[in-house]
PDB file of C-alpha atoms in Angstrom:
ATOM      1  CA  UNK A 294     -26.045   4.922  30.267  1.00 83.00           C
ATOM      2  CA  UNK A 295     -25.931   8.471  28.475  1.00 90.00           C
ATOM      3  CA  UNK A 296     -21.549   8.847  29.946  1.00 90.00           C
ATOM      4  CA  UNK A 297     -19.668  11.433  29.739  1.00 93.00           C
ATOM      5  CA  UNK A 298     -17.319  13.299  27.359  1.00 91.00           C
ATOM      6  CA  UNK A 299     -19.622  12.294  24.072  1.00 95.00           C
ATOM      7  CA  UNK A 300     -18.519  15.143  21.735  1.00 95.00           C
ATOM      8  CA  UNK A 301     -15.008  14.693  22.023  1.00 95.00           C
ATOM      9  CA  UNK A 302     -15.794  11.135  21.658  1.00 96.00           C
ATOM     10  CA  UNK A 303     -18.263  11.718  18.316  1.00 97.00           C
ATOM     11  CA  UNK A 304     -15.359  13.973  17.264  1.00 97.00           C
ATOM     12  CA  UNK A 305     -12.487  11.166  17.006  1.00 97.00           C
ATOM     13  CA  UNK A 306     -15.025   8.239  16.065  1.00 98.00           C
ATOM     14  CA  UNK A 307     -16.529   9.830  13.395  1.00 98.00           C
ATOM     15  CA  UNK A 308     -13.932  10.462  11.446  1.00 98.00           C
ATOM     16  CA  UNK A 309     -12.107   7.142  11.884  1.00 98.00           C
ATOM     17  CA  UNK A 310     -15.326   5.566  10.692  1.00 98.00           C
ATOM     18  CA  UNK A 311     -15.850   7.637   7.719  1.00 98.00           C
ATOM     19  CA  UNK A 312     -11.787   6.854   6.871  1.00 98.00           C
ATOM     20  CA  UNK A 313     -12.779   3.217   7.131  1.00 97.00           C
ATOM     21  CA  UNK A 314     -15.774   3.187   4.963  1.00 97.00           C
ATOM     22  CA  UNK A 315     -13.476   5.252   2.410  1.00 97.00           C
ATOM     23  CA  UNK A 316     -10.747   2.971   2.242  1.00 96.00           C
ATOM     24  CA  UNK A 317     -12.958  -0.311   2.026  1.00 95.00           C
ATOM     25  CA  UNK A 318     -14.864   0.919  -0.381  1.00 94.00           C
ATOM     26  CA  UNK A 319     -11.773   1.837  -2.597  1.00 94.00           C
ATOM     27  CA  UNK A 320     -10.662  -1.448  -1.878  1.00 94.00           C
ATOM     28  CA  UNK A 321     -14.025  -3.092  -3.093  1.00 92.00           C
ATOM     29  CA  UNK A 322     -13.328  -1.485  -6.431  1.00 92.00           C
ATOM     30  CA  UNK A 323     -10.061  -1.734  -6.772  1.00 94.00           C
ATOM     31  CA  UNK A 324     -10.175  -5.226  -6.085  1.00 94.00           C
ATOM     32  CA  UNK A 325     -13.167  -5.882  -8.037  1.00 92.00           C
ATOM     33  CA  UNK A 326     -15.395  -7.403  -5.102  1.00 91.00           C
ATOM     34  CA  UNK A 327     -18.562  -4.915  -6.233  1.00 85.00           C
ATOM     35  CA  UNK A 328     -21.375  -5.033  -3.549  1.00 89.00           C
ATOM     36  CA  UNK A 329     -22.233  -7.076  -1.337  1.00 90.00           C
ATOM     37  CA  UNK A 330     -25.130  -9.874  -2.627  1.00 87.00           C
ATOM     38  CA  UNK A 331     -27.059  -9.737   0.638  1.00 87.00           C
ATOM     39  CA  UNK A 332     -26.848  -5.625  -0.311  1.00 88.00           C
ATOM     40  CA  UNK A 333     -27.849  -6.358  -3.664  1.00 84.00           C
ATOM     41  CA  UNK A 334     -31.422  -7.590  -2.903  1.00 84.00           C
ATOM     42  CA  UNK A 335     -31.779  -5.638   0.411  1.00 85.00           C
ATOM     43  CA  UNK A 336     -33.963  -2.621  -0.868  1.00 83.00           C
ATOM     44  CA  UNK A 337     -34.593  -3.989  -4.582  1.00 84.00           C
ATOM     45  CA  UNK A 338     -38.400  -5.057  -4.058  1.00 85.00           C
ATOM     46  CA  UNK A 339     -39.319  -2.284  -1.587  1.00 87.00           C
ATOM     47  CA  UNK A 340     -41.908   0.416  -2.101  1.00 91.00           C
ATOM     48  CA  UNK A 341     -40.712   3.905  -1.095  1.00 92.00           C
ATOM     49  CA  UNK A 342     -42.726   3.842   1.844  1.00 94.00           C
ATOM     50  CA  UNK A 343     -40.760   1.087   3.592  1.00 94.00           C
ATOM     51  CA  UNK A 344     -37.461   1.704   2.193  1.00 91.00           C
ATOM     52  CA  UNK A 345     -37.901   4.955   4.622  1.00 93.00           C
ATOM     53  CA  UNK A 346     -39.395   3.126   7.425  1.00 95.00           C
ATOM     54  CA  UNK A 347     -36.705   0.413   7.166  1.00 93.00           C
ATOM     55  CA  UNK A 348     -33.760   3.141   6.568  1.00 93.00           C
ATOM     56  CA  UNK A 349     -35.610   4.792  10.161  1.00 95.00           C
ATOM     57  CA  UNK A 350     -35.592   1.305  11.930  1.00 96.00           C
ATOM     58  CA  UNK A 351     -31.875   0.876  10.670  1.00 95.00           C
ATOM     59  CA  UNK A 352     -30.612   4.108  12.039  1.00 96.00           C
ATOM     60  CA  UNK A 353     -32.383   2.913  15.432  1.00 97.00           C
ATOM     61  CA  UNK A 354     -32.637  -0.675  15.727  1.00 97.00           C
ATOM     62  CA  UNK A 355     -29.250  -2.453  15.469  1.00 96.00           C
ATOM     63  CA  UNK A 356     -27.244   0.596  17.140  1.00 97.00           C
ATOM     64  CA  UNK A 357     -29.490  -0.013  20.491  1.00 97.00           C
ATOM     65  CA  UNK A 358     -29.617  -3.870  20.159  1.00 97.00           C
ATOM     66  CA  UNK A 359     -25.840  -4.940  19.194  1.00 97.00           C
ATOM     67  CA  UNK A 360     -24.434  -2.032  21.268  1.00 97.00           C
ATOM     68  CA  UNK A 361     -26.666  -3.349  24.459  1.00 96.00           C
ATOM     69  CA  UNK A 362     -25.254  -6.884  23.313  1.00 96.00           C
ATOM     70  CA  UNK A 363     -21.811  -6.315  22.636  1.00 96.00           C
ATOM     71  CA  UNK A 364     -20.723  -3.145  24.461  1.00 95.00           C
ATOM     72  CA  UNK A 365     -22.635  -3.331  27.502  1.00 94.00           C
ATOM     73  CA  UNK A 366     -23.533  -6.654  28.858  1.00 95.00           C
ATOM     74  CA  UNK A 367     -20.626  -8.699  27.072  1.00 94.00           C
ATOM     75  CA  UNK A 368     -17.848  -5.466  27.735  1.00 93.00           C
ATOM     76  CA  UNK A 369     -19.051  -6.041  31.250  1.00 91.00           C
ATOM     77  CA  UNK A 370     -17.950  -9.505  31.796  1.00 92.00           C
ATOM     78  CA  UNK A 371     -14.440  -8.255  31.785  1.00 92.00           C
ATOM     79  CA  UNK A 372     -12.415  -6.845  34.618  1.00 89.00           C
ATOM     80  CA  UNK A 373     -12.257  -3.175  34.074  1.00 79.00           C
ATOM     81  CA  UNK A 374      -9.967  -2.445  36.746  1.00 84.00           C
ATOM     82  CA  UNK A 375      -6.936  -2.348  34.010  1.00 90.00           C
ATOM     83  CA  UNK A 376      -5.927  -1.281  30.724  1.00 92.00           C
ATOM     84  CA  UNK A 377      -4.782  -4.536  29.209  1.00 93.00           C
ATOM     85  CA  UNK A 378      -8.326  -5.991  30.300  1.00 94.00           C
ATOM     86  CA  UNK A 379      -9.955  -2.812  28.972  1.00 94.00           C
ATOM     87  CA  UNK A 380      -8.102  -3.821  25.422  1.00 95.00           C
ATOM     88  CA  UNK A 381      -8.880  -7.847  25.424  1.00 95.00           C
ATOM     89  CA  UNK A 382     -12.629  -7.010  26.391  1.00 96.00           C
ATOM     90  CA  UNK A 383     -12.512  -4.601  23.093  1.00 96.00           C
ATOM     91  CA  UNK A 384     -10.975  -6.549  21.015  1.00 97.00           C
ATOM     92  CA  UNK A 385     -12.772  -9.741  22.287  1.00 96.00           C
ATOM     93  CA  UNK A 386     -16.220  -8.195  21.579  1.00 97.00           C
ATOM     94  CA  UNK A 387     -14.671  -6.936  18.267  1.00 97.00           C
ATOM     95  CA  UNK A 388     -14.293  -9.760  17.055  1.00 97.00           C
ATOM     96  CA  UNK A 389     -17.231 -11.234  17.832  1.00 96.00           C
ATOM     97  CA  UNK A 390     -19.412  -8.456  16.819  1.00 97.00           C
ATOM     98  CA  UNK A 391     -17.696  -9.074  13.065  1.00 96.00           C
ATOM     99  CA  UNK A 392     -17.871 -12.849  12.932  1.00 95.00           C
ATOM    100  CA  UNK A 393     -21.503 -12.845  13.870  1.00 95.00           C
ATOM    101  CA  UNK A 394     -22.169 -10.687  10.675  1.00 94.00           C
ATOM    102  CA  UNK A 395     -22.584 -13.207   8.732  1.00 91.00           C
ATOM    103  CA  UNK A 396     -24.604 -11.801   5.810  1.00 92.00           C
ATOM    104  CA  UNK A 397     -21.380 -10.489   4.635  1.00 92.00           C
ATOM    105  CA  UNK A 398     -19.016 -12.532   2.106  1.00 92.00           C
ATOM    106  CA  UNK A 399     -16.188 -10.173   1.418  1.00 93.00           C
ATOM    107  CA  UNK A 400     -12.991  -9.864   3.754  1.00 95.00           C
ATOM    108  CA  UNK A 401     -12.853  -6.314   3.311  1.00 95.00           C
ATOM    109  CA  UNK A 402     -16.072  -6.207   4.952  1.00 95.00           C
ATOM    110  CA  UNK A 403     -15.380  -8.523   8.215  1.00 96.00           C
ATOM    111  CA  UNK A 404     -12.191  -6.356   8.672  1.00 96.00           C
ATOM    112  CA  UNK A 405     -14.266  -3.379   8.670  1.00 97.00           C
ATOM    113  CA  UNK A 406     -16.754  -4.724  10.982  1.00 97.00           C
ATOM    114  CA  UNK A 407     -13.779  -5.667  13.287  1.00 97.00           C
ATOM    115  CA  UNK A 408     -12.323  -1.478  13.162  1.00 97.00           C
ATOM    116  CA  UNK A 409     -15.795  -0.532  13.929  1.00 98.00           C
ATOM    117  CA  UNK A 410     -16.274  -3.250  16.842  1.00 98.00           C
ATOM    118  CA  UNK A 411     -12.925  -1.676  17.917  1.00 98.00           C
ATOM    119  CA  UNK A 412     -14.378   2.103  17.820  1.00 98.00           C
ATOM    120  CA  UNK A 413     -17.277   1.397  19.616  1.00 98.00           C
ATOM    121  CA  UNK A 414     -15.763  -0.571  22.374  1.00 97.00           C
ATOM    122  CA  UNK A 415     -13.141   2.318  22.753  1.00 97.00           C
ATOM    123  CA  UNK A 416     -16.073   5.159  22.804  1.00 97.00           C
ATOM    124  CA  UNK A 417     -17.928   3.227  25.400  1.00 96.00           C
ATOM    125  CA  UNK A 418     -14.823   2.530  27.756  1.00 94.00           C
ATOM    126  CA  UNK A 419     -14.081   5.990  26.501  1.00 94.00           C
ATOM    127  CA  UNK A 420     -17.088   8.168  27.473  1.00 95.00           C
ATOM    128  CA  UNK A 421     -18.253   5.115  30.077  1.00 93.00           C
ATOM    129  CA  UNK A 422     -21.716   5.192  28.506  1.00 95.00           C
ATOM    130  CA  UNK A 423     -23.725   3.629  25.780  1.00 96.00           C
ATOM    131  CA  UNK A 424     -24.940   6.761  23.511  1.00 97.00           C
ATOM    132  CA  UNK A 425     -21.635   7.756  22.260  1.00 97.00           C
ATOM    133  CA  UNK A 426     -20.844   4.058  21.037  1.00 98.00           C
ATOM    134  CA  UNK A 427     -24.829   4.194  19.406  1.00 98.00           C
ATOM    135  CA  UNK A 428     -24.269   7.151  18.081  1.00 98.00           C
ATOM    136  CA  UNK A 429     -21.369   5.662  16.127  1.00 98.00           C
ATOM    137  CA  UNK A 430     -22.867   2.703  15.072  1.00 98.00           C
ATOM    138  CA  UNK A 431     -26.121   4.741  13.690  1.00 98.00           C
ATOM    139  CA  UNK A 432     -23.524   6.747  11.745  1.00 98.00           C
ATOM    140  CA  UNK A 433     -21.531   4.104  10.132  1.00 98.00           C
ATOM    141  CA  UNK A 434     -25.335   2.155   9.503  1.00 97.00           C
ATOM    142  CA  UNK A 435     -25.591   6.079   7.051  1.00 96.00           C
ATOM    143  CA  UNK A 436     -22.072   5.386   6.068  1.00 97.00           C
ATOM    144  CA  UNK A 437     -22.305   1.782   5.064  1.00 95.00           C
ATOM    145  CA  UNK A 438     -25.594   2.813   2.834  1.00 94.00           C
ATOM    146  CA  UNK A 439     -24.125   4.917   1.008  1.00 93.00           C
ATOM    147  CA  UNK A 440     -20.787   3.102   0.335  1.00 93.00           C
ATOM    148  CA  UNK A 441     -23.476   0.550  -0.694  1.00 91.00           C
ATOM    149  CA  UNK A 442     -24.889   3.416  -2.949  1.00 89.00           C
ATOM    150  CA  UNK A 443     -21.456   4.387  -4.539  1.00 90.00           C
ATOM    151  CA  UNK A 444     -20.414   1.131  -5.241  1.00 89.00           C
ATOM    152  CA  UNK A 445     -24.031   0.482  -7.246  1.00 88.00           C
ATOM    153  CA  UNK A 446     -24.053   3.349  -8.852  1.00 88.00           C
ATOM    154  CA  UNK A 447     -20.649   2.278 -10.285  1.00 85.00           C
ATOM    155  CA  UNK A 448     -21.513  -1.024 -11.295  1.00 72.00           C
TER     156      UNK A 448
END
């Protein structure tokens, strides 16, 4: 489960994720799409208290879950024996890994979601474990909040 070559794999994902939140949430602006509404409410009517706790369960929660789901038992029902069925199991599992995010509403988002469904299926094919891939996705659940964070403090 833990795989192998994780820094060098942290060291390429990272970036490409922070690039994507960067551009998206340019985009967003630029194109005058704002927040998200589901982002809107998310926190709004929280104390303190559990807008920590559900930050915590956020970095933790969804990274193990959807990287067990998508990465590791759905990666798996692909041959692995070649590179072209290393690539349709990625992008197969990227795909569905955006479409089933259905809170969001804006297309900048869903292509996001599919890059990042991309990046984690490469880091886990990549370092042939599952903490590089949740390491990524518990960075890019940081990333995502604040994009959300820039984009309401310039509403």
């Amino acid at each position: 489960l833990i795989g192998h070559n994780i820094g060098s794999t942290l060291r390429i994902g990272i970036p490409l994720i922070a690039f994507g939140y960067v551009v998206t949430t340019i985009l967003e602006v630029a194109l005058g799409f704002g927040r998200e509404p589901f982002m809107e409410k998310l926190l709004s009517e929280l104390s303190t208290a559990q807008i920590v706790l559900f930050l915590a369960m956020l970095l933790v929660f969804p990274p193990l879950s959807e990287e067990l789901l998508y990465r590791h038992f759905l990666i798996r029902l692909f041959p692995s024996r070649s590179r072209s069925w290393q690539w349709a199991a990625v992008i197969v599992t990227a795909a569905l890994f955006a479409l089933l995010h259905g809170q969001y509403k804006n297309w900048t988002s869903f292509l996001l979601l599919g890059c990042l469904g991309v990046i984690f299926g490469v880091a886990r094919i990549a370092s042939g474990g599952l903490l590089a891939p949740v390491l990524l996705h518990s960075f890019a659940e940081v990333a995502g909040m604040t994009s959300d964070l820039i984009l309401a403090n310039l509403e």
